[in-house]
XYZ file of C-alpha atoms in Angstrom:
589
model
C -7.258 -17.294 15.517
C -9.525 -16.745 18.980
C -11.735 -13.056 19.006
C -13.517 -11.231 21.616
C -16.748 -12.376 22.459
C -18.213 -9.348 20.569
C -15.927 -9.995 17.507
C -17.060 -13.587 17.082
C -20.352 -12.594 16.610
C -22.110 -13.485 13.743
C -24.003 -11.562 10.973
C -26.815 -14.264 9.629
C -28.097 -12.409 6.564
C -31.039 -14.312 6.552
C -31.933 -14.602 9.890
C -30.826 -11.640 11.590
C -30.971 -9.135 8.359
C -33.415 -10.246 5.986
C -33.163 -9.136 2.379
C -35.171 -6.969 0.718
C -38.448 -8.764 -1.010
C -38.944 -5.705 -3.354
C -37.043 -6.143 -6.475
C -37.495 -3.520 -9.097
C -39.475 -4.299 -12.402
C -36.497 -4.318 -14.486
C -34.597 -6.954 -12.880
C -35.459 -10.655 -13.432
C -34.710 -13.547 -10.915
C -31.828 -14.691 -12.984
C -30.028 -10.805 -12.755
C -30.632 -11.052 -8.991
C -28.808 -14.593 -8.991
C -26.140 -12.842 -11.058
C -25.335 -9.984 -8.873
C -25.343 -12.195 -5.609
C -22.953 -14.510 -7.353
C -20.776 -11.438 -8.329
C -20.313 -10.342 -4.774
C -19.244 -14.032 -3.839
C -16.997 -13.815 -6.463
C -15.425 -10.311 -6.131
C -14.610 -11.490 -2.403
C -13.110 -14.598 -3.474
C -11.086 -12.845 -6.132
C -9.658 -10.801 -3.356
C -8.678 -13.405 -0.999
C -7.091 -15.052 -4.212
C -5.562 -11.933 -4.935
C -4.168 -11.303 -1.320
C -2.270 -14.960 -1.595
C -0.836 -14.237 -5.196
C 0.637 -11.077 -3.755
C 1.787 -12.616 -0.589
C 3.415 -15.017 -2.273
C 5.068 -12.849 -4.932
C 6.129 -10.465 -2.002
C 7.362 -13.135 -0.341
C 9.293 -14.414 -3.481
C 10.538 -11.209 -4.483
C 11.355 -9.566 -0.818
C 13.254 -12.711 0.025
C 15.347 -12.225 -3.317
C 16.018 -8.621 -2.469
C 17.127 -9.675 1.150
C 19.481 -12.298 0.060
C 20.657 -9.642 -2.584
C 21.130 -6.967 -0.081
C 23.063 -9.277 2.013
C 25.344 -9.632 -0.899
C 25.130 -5.651 -2.028
C 25.455 -3.894 1.140
C 28.836 -6.148 2.392
C 30.301 -4.699 -0.747
C 28.765 -0.907 -0.615
C 29.976 2.295 0.761
C 27.116 3.735 3.235
C 27.361 6.942 1.018
C 26.382 4.790 -1.935
C 23.152 3.462 -0.189
C 22.419 7.248 0.719
C 22.791 8.138 -3.142
C 20.471 5.323 -4.002
C 17.865 6.120 -1.563
C 17.551 10.132 -2.918
C 17.092 8.608 -6.445
C 14.674 6.108 -5.334
C 12.975 9.248 -3.231
C 13.056 11.265 -7.100
C 11.225 8.429 -9.088
C 8.746 7.616 -5.650
C 7.684 10.750 -6.295
C 7.497 11.245 -10.039
C 5.185 7.958 -10.484
C 3.036 8.615 -6.937
C 2.447 12.199 -8.003
C 1.736 11.113 -11.660
C -0.372 8.102 -11.396
C -1.543 7.329 -7.775
C -4.476 9.486 -7.985
C -5.563 8.428 -11.460
C -5.371 4.721 -10.232
C -7.818 5.336 -7.070
C -10.444 7.096 -9.289
C -10.263 4.445 -12.240
C -10.410 1.378 -9.539
C -13.752 2.606 -8.249
C -16.743 0.881 -10.053
C -18.799 4.111 -10.462
C -19.172 6.249 -13.946
C -21.068 9.826 -14.582
C -24.170 8.229 -15.696
C -24.645 6.114 -12.547
C -24.221 9.524 -10.531
C -26.529 11.487 -12.649
C -29.286 8.203 -11.987
C -28.419 8.259 -8.180
C -29.027 12.047 -8.181
C -32.474 12.128 -9.603
C -34.082 9.086 -7.716
C -33.685 7.866 -4.139
C -34.897 4.446 -5.165
C -32.398 3.069 -7.275
C -32.906 0.690 -10.251
C -30.007 -1.728 -9.219
C -29.990 -3.249 -13.038
C -29.350 0.089 -14.022
C -26.626 1.300 -11.493
C -24.970 -1.624 -12.196
C -24.879 -1.630 -15.832
C -25.237 1.636 -16.995
C -22.043 1.950 -18.793
C -20.894 -1.074 -20.781
C -17.605 -2.666 -19.319
C -15.576 -2.026 -22.650
C -16.800 1.410 -22.535
C -15.597 1.790 -19.073
C -12.209 0.194 -19.931
C -12.207 2.597 -22.858
C -12.494 5.885 -20.826
C -9.935 3.979 -18.278
C -7.366 3.285 -20.708
C -8.089 7.149 -21.847
C -7.192 8.352 -18.881
C -4.562 6.282 -17.785
C -2.339 8.151 -20.437
C -2.422 11.478 -18.513
C 0.423 10.229 -15.569
C 2.954 9.719 -18.944
C 1.724 13.159 -20.212
C 2.884 14.729 -17.045
C 5.725 12.823 -16.071
C 7.550 13.558 -19.400
C 6.899 17.498 -18.793
C 8.564 16.979 -15.418
C 11.392 15.519 -17.118
C 12.103 17.868 -19.605
C 12.144 20.438 -16.851
C 15.171 18.407 -15.156
C 16.835 18.761 -18.570
C 16.208 22.032 -19.038
C 17.528 23.103 -15.434
C 20.217 20.533 -15.710
C 21.442 22.212 -18.746
C 21.287 25.418 -17.504
C 23.554 24.408 -14.897
C 25.895 22.976 -17.553
C 26.260 26.142 -19.322
C 26.706 28.054 -16.211
C 28.629 26.087 -14.063
C 30.307 23.380 -16.280
C 28.812 20.738 -13.927
C 27.932 17.404 -15.630
C 24.485 16.077 -16.014
C 24.020 13.171 -13.859
C 23.398 9.898 -16.099
C 22.354 8.057 -13.228
C 19.242 10.449 -12.585
C 17.912 10.173 -16.076
C 18.276 6.494 -15.892
C 15.822 6.737 -12.964
C 13.476 8.813 -14.870
C 13.465 6.796 -17.855
C 12.424 3.794 -15.695
C 9.619 6.109 -14.212
C 8.358 6.913 -17.857
C 8.729 3.256 -18.891
C 6.333 2.182 -16.232
C 3.888 4.589 -16.979
C 3.640 3.688 -20.408
C 2.870 0.650 -18.942
C -0.115 2.244 -16.979
C -3.068 1.736 -19.008
C -2.305 -2.121 -18.927
C -1.911 -2.285 -15.295
C -5.174 -0.092 -14.550
C -7.250 -2.904 -17.080
C -5.762 -5.771 -15.507
C -6.582 -4.463 -11.621
C -10.014 -3.568 -12.880
C -10.454 -6.932 -13.780
C -9.350 -8.383 -10.720
C -6.602 -10.390 -12.671
C -4.110 -10.357 -9.678
C -2.381 -13.680 -10.915
C -1.348 -12.078 -14.299
C -0.024 -9.212 -11.879
C 2.024 -11.146 -9.481
C 3.483 -13.092 -12.349
C 4.853 -10.180 -14.442
C 5.802 -8.313 -10.952
C 7.625 -11.427 -10.108
C 9.641 -11.750 -13.169
C 10.575 -7.927 -13.099
C 11.940 -8.614 -9.625
C 13.850 -11.465 -10.295
C 15.466 -10.123 -13.377
C 16.156 -6.736 -11.659
C 18.267 -8.889 -8.708
C 20.180 -10.851 -11.248
C 20.886 -7.638 -12.971
C 22.502 -5.932 -10.073
C 24.038 -9.005 -8.955
C 25.776 -9.693 -12.258
C 27.034 -5.502 -12.528
C 28.139 -5.709 -9.039
C 30.532 -9.060 -9.541
C 31.562 -7.560 -12.933
C 32.190 -4.057 -11.682
C 34.027 -5.316 -8.540
C 36.392 -7.975 -10.348
C 39.411 -5.879 -10.371
C 38.936 -4.371 -6.798
C 41.259 -5.639 -3.932
C 38.803 -5.308 -0.902
C 36.032 -6.696 -3.074
C 34.029 -3.781 -2.403
C 32.392 -1.373 -5.565
C 33.033 2.383 -5.758
C 29.999 4.914 -5.039
C 29.534 5.836 -8.762
C 29.699 1.926 -10.294
C 27.025 1.259 -7.425
C 24.698 3.690 -8.281
C 25.011 3.119 -12.064
C 24.220 -0.523 -11.156
C 21.148 0.155 -9.381
C 19.975 2.461 -12.224
C 20.324 -0.252 -14.856
C 18.621 -2.727 -13.092
C 15.935 -0.155 -12.623
C 15.427 0.563 -16.263
C 15.076 -3.788 -16.295
C 12.179 -4.058 -13.885
C 10.471 -1.088 -15.663
C 10.881 -2.818 -18.886
C 9.805 -6.176 -17.666
C 6.430 -4.638 -16.096
C 5.732 -2.804 -19.338
C 6.064 -6.138 -22.054
C 4.233 -8.210 -18.908
C 1.117 -5.998 -18.463
C 0.863 -4.840 -21.880
C 1.144 -8.579 -22.745
C -1.598 -10.094 -20.537
C -3.796 -7.166 -21.273
C -3.854 -7.880 -25.013
C -3.985 -11.905 -24.225
C -7.146 -11.408 -21.689
C -8.925 -9.038 -24.450
C -9.046 -6.413 -22.142
C -7.177 -4.305 -24.270
C -8.399 -4.976 -28.177
C -7.580 -0.968 -28.957
C -4.367 0.314 -29.289
C -5.115 4.144 -29.102
C -7.329 6.260 -26.837
C -10.632 7.546 -28.825
C -13.952 8.944 -27.794
C -16.494 6.927 -26.490
C -20.421 8.033 -25.169
C -20.931 7.251 -21.841
C -24.445 5.949 -22.862
C -26.523 5.976 -25.592
C -27.653 8.998 -27.004
C -24.963 11.128 -24.819
C -22.124 13.268 -26.499
C -18.918 11.347 -26.885
C -16.373 12.369 -24.739
C -12.369 11.467 -23.791
C -12.488 11.427 -20.089
C -15.421 10.436 -18.040
C -15.881 13.609 -15.629
C -16.166 11.762 -12.591
C -13.334 9.876 -12.801
C -11.428 13.281 -13.603
C -13.130 15.187 -10.586
C -12.479 12.613 -8.355
C -8.782 12.040 -9.557
C -8.457 16.006 -9.238
C -9.532 15.576 -5.539
C -7.376 12.653 -5.102
C -4.466 14.406 -6.167
C -4.290 17.245 -3.954
C -4.772 14.917 -1.164
C -1.698 12.510 -2.652
C 0.802 15.562 -2.508
C -0.046 15.932 0.927
C -0.367 12.417 1.678
C 3.234 11.973 -0.300
C 4.872 14.669 2.083
C 3.559 12.497 4.794
C 4.608 9.350 3.471
C 8.367 10.056 2.667
C 8.649 13.228 4.822
C 11.179 11.258 6.800
C 13.418 11.054 4.129
C 12.794 14.886 3.125
C 13.540 15.990 6.582
C 16.735 14.297 6.146
C 17.651 15.667 2.775
C 16.457 18.949 4.263
C 18.707 19.087 7.222
C 21.848 17.611 5.202
C 22.915 15.235 7.058
C 24.900 13.816 4.801
C 24.996 10.658 2.122
C 26.068 8.161 5.252
C 23.207 9.323 7.994
C 20.585 9.039 5.116
C 22.008 5.545 3.831
C 21.793 4.538 7.629
C 18.610 5.374 8.227
C 17.555 3.669 4.989
C 19.048 0.394 5.953
C 17.122 0.620 9.276
C 13.598 1.309 7.599
C 13.994 -1.290 4.842
C 14.935 -4.009 7.533
C 12.259 -2.538 9.839
C 9.520 -3.008 7.185
C 10.422 -5.857 5.294
C 8.074 -7.818 6.689
C 5.325 -5.284 6.373
C 5.983 -4.618 2.900
C 5.619 -8.819 2.309
C 2.547 -8.936 4.499
C 0.634 -5.401 4.674
C 1.087 -4.097 1.199
C -0.228 -7.013 -0.693
C -3.743 -6.857 1.871
C -3.893 -3.031 1.423
C -3.874 -3.494 -1.936
C -6.115 -6.102 -2.599
C -8.612 -4.720 0.221
C -8.787 -1.124 -1.692
C -9.830 -3.073 -4.920
C -12.417 -5.027 -2.950
C -13.997 -1.857 -1.209
C -13.697 -0.072 -4.184
C -15.865 -2.879 -6.589
C -18.336 -3.840 -4.162
C -19.192 -0.201 -2.106
C -19.079 2.135 -4.530
C -21.987 1.257 -6.711
C -23.554 -1.927 -4.664
C -26.366 -3.653 -6.223
C -29.641 -2.614 -4.614
C -31.281 -6.052 -4.004
C -28.052 -7.805 -2.502
C -27.126 -4.339 -0.527
C -27.199 -6.401 3.303
C -24.945 -9.255 1.771
C -22.404 -6.197 0.612
C -22.489 -4.554 3.747
C -21.906 -7.776 5.965
C -19.550 -9.422 4.072
C -17.574 -6.095 3.810
C -17.575 -5.080 7.331
C -16.563 -8.874 8.304
C -13.733 -8.557 5.732
C -12.868 -5.093 7.177
C -12.978 -6.416 10.885
C -10.834 -9.792 10.280
C -8.149 -7.796 8.476
C -7.961 -5.248 11.766
C -7.436 -8.081 13.922
C -5.090 -9.625 11.592
C -2.761 -6.447 11.869
C -3.148 -5.890 15.408
C -2.196 -9.938 16.091
C 1.184 -9.485 13.388
C 1.418 -6.113 15.308
C 1.722 -8.128 18.736
C 5.150 -10.190 17.211
C 6.392 -7.031 16.042
C 6.308 -4.490 19.383
C 7.123 -7.933 21.923
C 9.697 -9.928 20.057
C 11.131 -8.512 17.032
C 13.134 -5.577 19.154
C 15.191 -8.406 20.608
C 16.364 -9.897 17.592
C 17.835 -6.483 15.884
C 21.223 -7.007 16.243
C 21.580 -10.683 14.771
C 19.660 -8.961 11.547
C 22.173 -6.619 11.256
C 25.457 -8.835 11.943
C 23.934 -10.501 8.737
C 24.328 -7.570 6.943
C 27.882 -6.861 8.698
C 26.359 -3.439 9.643
C 26.267 -3.979 13.624
C 26.495 -1.434 16.451
C 24.518 -0.561 19.337
C 22.865 2.480 18.202
C 21.855 0.954 14.830
C 20.237 -1.616 16.863
C 18.410 0.212 19.068
C 16.851 2.438 16.034
C 16.029 -0.796 14.441
C 14.033 -1.790 17.671
C 12.259 1.537 18.011
C 11.425 1.118 14.343
C 9.749 -2.545 14.564
C 7.039 -0.877 17.392
C 6.168 2.048 14.663
C 5.752 -0.998 11.973
C 2.223 -2.317 13.092
C 0.906 1.571 13.399
C 1.764 1.688 9.673
C 0.305 -1.276 8.850
C -3.364 -0.303 10.715
C -3.284 2.739 9.044
C -2.354 1.426 5.572
C -5.920 -1.204 5.624
C -8.538 2.023 7.251
C -6.928 4.231 4.209
C -7.355 1.288 1.832
C -11.360 1.391 3.265
C -11.150 5.502 3.072
C -9.577 5.496 -0.742
C -11.750 2.716 -1.646
C -15.234 4.401 -0.610
C -14.762 7.946 0.189
C -16.751 10.193 -1.550
C -15.594 13.809 -3.169
C -16.392 15.758 -0.344
C -14.632 13.419 2.425
C -11.378 13.250 0.429
C -11.532 17.397 0.381
C -12.184 17.146 4.382
C -8.822 14.835 4.378
C -6.916 16.693 2.199
C -7.558 20.062 5.220
C -6.827 17.371 7.606
C -3.438 16.137 6.343
C -2.176 19.705 6.090
C -2.232 19.877 9.923
C -0.651 16.255 10.000
C 1.917 17.654 7.935
C 2.596 20.518 10.230
C 2.252 18.525 13.420
C 4.960 16.220 11.791
C 7.185 19.099 10.614
C 6.743 20.643 14.475
C 7.343 17.592 16.248
C 10.282 16.409 13.953
C 12.412 19.437 14.494
C 11.418 19.702 18.399
C 12.773 15.927 18.905
C 15.870 16.324 16.367
C 17.254 19.362 16.811
C 15.880 20.380 20.443
C 15.940 17.156 22.123
C 18.736 15.545 20.124
C 16.747 12.177 19.872
C 18.288 11.920 16.264
C 16.675 9.203 13.798
C 14.424 7.954 16.921
C 13.172 11.248 17.143
C 12.030 11.044 13.505
C 10.537 7.553 13.926
C 8.343 9.010 16.997
C 6.985 11.996 14.717
C 6.555 9.155 12.249
C 4.331 7.012 14.603
C 2.475 10.463 16.161
C 1.311 11.420 12.394
C 0.042 7.974 11.240
C -1.752 7.348 14.474
C -3.416 10.858 13.899
C -4.447 9.305 10.564
C -5.902 6.279 11.947
C -7.583 8.427 14.236
C -9.125 10.336 11.122
C -10.063 7.300 8.680
C -11.427 5.058 12.094
C -13.974 8.029 12.469
C -14.598 7.777 9.026
C -15.588 4.079 8.954
C -17.860 4.551 12.037
C -20.048 7.101 10.129
C -19.785 4.814 7.077
C -21.357 1.980 9.183
C -24.249 4.292 10.428
C -25.964 3.941 7.209
C -26.650 7.428 6.760
C -25.722 7.745 3.530
C -26.571 6.676 -0.434
C -26.164 3.152 0.558
C -28.138 3.488 3.897
C -31.009 4.887 1.549
C -31.114 1.501 -0.255
C -32.236 -0.258 2.932
C -35.716 -0.298 4.581
C -35.633 1.837 7.771
C -35.836 -0.990 10.082
C -33.170 -3.091 8.993
C -30.707 0.113 8.373
C -31.187 0.632 12.158
C -30.826 -2.811 13.084
C -27.478 -3.064 10.774
C -26.205 -0.199 12.119
C -26.640 -0.847 15.888
C -25.130 -3.956 15.316
C -22.146 -2.544 13.348
C -21.493 0.262 15.800
C -21.151 -2.543 18.477
C -18.621 -4.318 16.822
C -16.668 -1.158 15.902
C -15.930 -0.412 18.983
C -12.353 -0.488 19.989
C -12.280 -3.115 22.816
C -14.352 -5.593 20.527
C -11.772 -5.255 17.627
C -9.059 -6.240 19.939
C -8.369 -10.070 19.041
C -7.872 -13.067 21.133
C -8.239 -13.152 24.958
C -6.260 -11.252 27.791
C -4.001 -14.206 28.558
C -2.732 -14.362 25.185
C -1.459 -10.721 25.659
C 0.312 -11.389 29.077
C 1.991 -14.232 27.225
C 3.252 -11.667 24.493
C 4.354 -9.724 27.553
C 6.026 -13.027 28.658
C 7.950 -13.618 25.782
C 9.880 -10.030 25.571
C 10.732 -10.628 28.790
C 12.150 -14.003 28.029
C 13.938 -13.130 24.512
C 15.306 -9.859 26.417
C 17.143 -11.952 28.850
C 18.005 -14.684 26.187
C 19.827 -11.943 24.329
C 22.324 -11.757 26.789
C 23.186 -15.605 26.415
C 26.478 -14.641 24.735
C 27.873 -13.530 27.712
C 27.710 -16.761 29.292
C 28.098 -19.795 26.280
C 29.916 -17.671 23.552
C 28.631 -15.845 20.399
C 27.869 -18.800 18.515
C 26.120 -20.873 21.124
C 24.569 -17.910 22.882
C 22.734 -16.774 19.485
C 21.681 -20.170 18.817
C 20.024 -20.223 22.234
C 18.303 -16.695 21.880
C 16.804 -18.099 18.420
C 15.449 -21.176 19.912
C 13.824 -19.164 22.819
C 12.401 -17.061 20.130
C 11.240 -19.602 18.009
C 9.459 -21.583 21.168
C 7.664 -18.196 22.092
C 6.413 -17.737 18.624
C 4.870 -21.163 18.566
C 3.216 -21.129 21.972
C 1.577 -17.614 20.925
C 0.879 -19.603 17.532
C -1.142 -21.982 19.701
C -2.333 -19.893 22.137
C -4.137 -17.983 19.312
């Protein structure tokens, strides 16, 4: 991939940014070397993690895609809408109960290191890096990772009481499928301590194996139940109730496999030699505690921000529920969003998760001796990932919209309106991807005050999203397209916020920058700011983007080939034109 001239300027650590020659008295040469190696190992682990999760996402989404071609042909659209509501319920329970704690526990920081950081600007890197024994940190992480299960259990109990009251008052039966989804959520939360320990240890291979097995068994369970429940149907379709029940059973299977897999690997790798949570001292002489105060405070901050973020993330589905559009319309939107974000979940999600872990591990508590190398490696990684997202976005914007009708035909759900909506969604996908990587950096390194400030901005973003959704859907009558445009506006505002934060971070007027000599800090800061300009971040030459435009023109006209050569031969010609354009773009890059 060729980049612009500014973006290809290499960062020569030894030449341009000489490392600090002064080493604190408590450091030995061996310890300095070990910390240098640990940075490279962390980066290598991140790249391996991205590869593992890319393969896992590719296989799991491929299975899901194939399964959906089988299931959706046999499923009423109303059933898809009900399943979407149940998925939304489960996702809300899981996100609100565990996401803030996950982000806090993946940080490589402890209360003791924060105290030490406040006491002295000149940090003892060995003391800062190893202030808390790994076993103690893992025990504190294990203790805190039990909290999501407690919160979710209280929520499920409240649902039971509410439904029981309705049963006595109105005679309505309790929805079995809903509680099957909630049970699946509780099972996943039981596995949360093991997941946290594996993620803190950057053991991506173990995680990928577990999630891959869970996806495989979930798909097999769904398909077997569908075949069993449709065996007596004349038109080979499933009823709404039976279809929802089959999806609920598969969800429990998925969660159970996660529990067994995560727990087994955590014990096998000796990350979890303990079986229950217990009190430990953060360092010698300190009182024993169940929870690390730093983790608790940052998790609380992330929680309030997470509530608003979740409203923004699932805001489109909440708007559909609130407006009462019906299960059929919600099912259609679910189909469009699933297909439109298929590649995004395969490619973007693994990169985002691995990047968040990488930034958290390397930039929240870096070694003073290797701060230049840490900053440069982190910056180059961030820059490369942003440019990768922009290039992938070009394929989504210029090529994908002209092939939506073929994708819908595979599902036997084609109509011109749905095809147009899916094309608009393809343009929205790159915005999601860029927002994901920028927010991964922010969540990995943002301090408590920055997270709190983002929460306030999120409230404004939510207000703008709701307002634009109402205007575009109810007044302008744009329907689901208006919902997608509102989401794009919301994501764009979040991108701007995170990009401004990243620019301020790499000005190095922070707790990391004070570890550098003034001259070196200023030189690094100037170089970072030059390479962070929007123009420098745009990869490839202008001729490549012209080729993207020509590819859109060619694939747009080839989409009408069926009018001349018939449906089958015309479709083959259209696909062939797309393949040729894609290969030409890859060669040009």
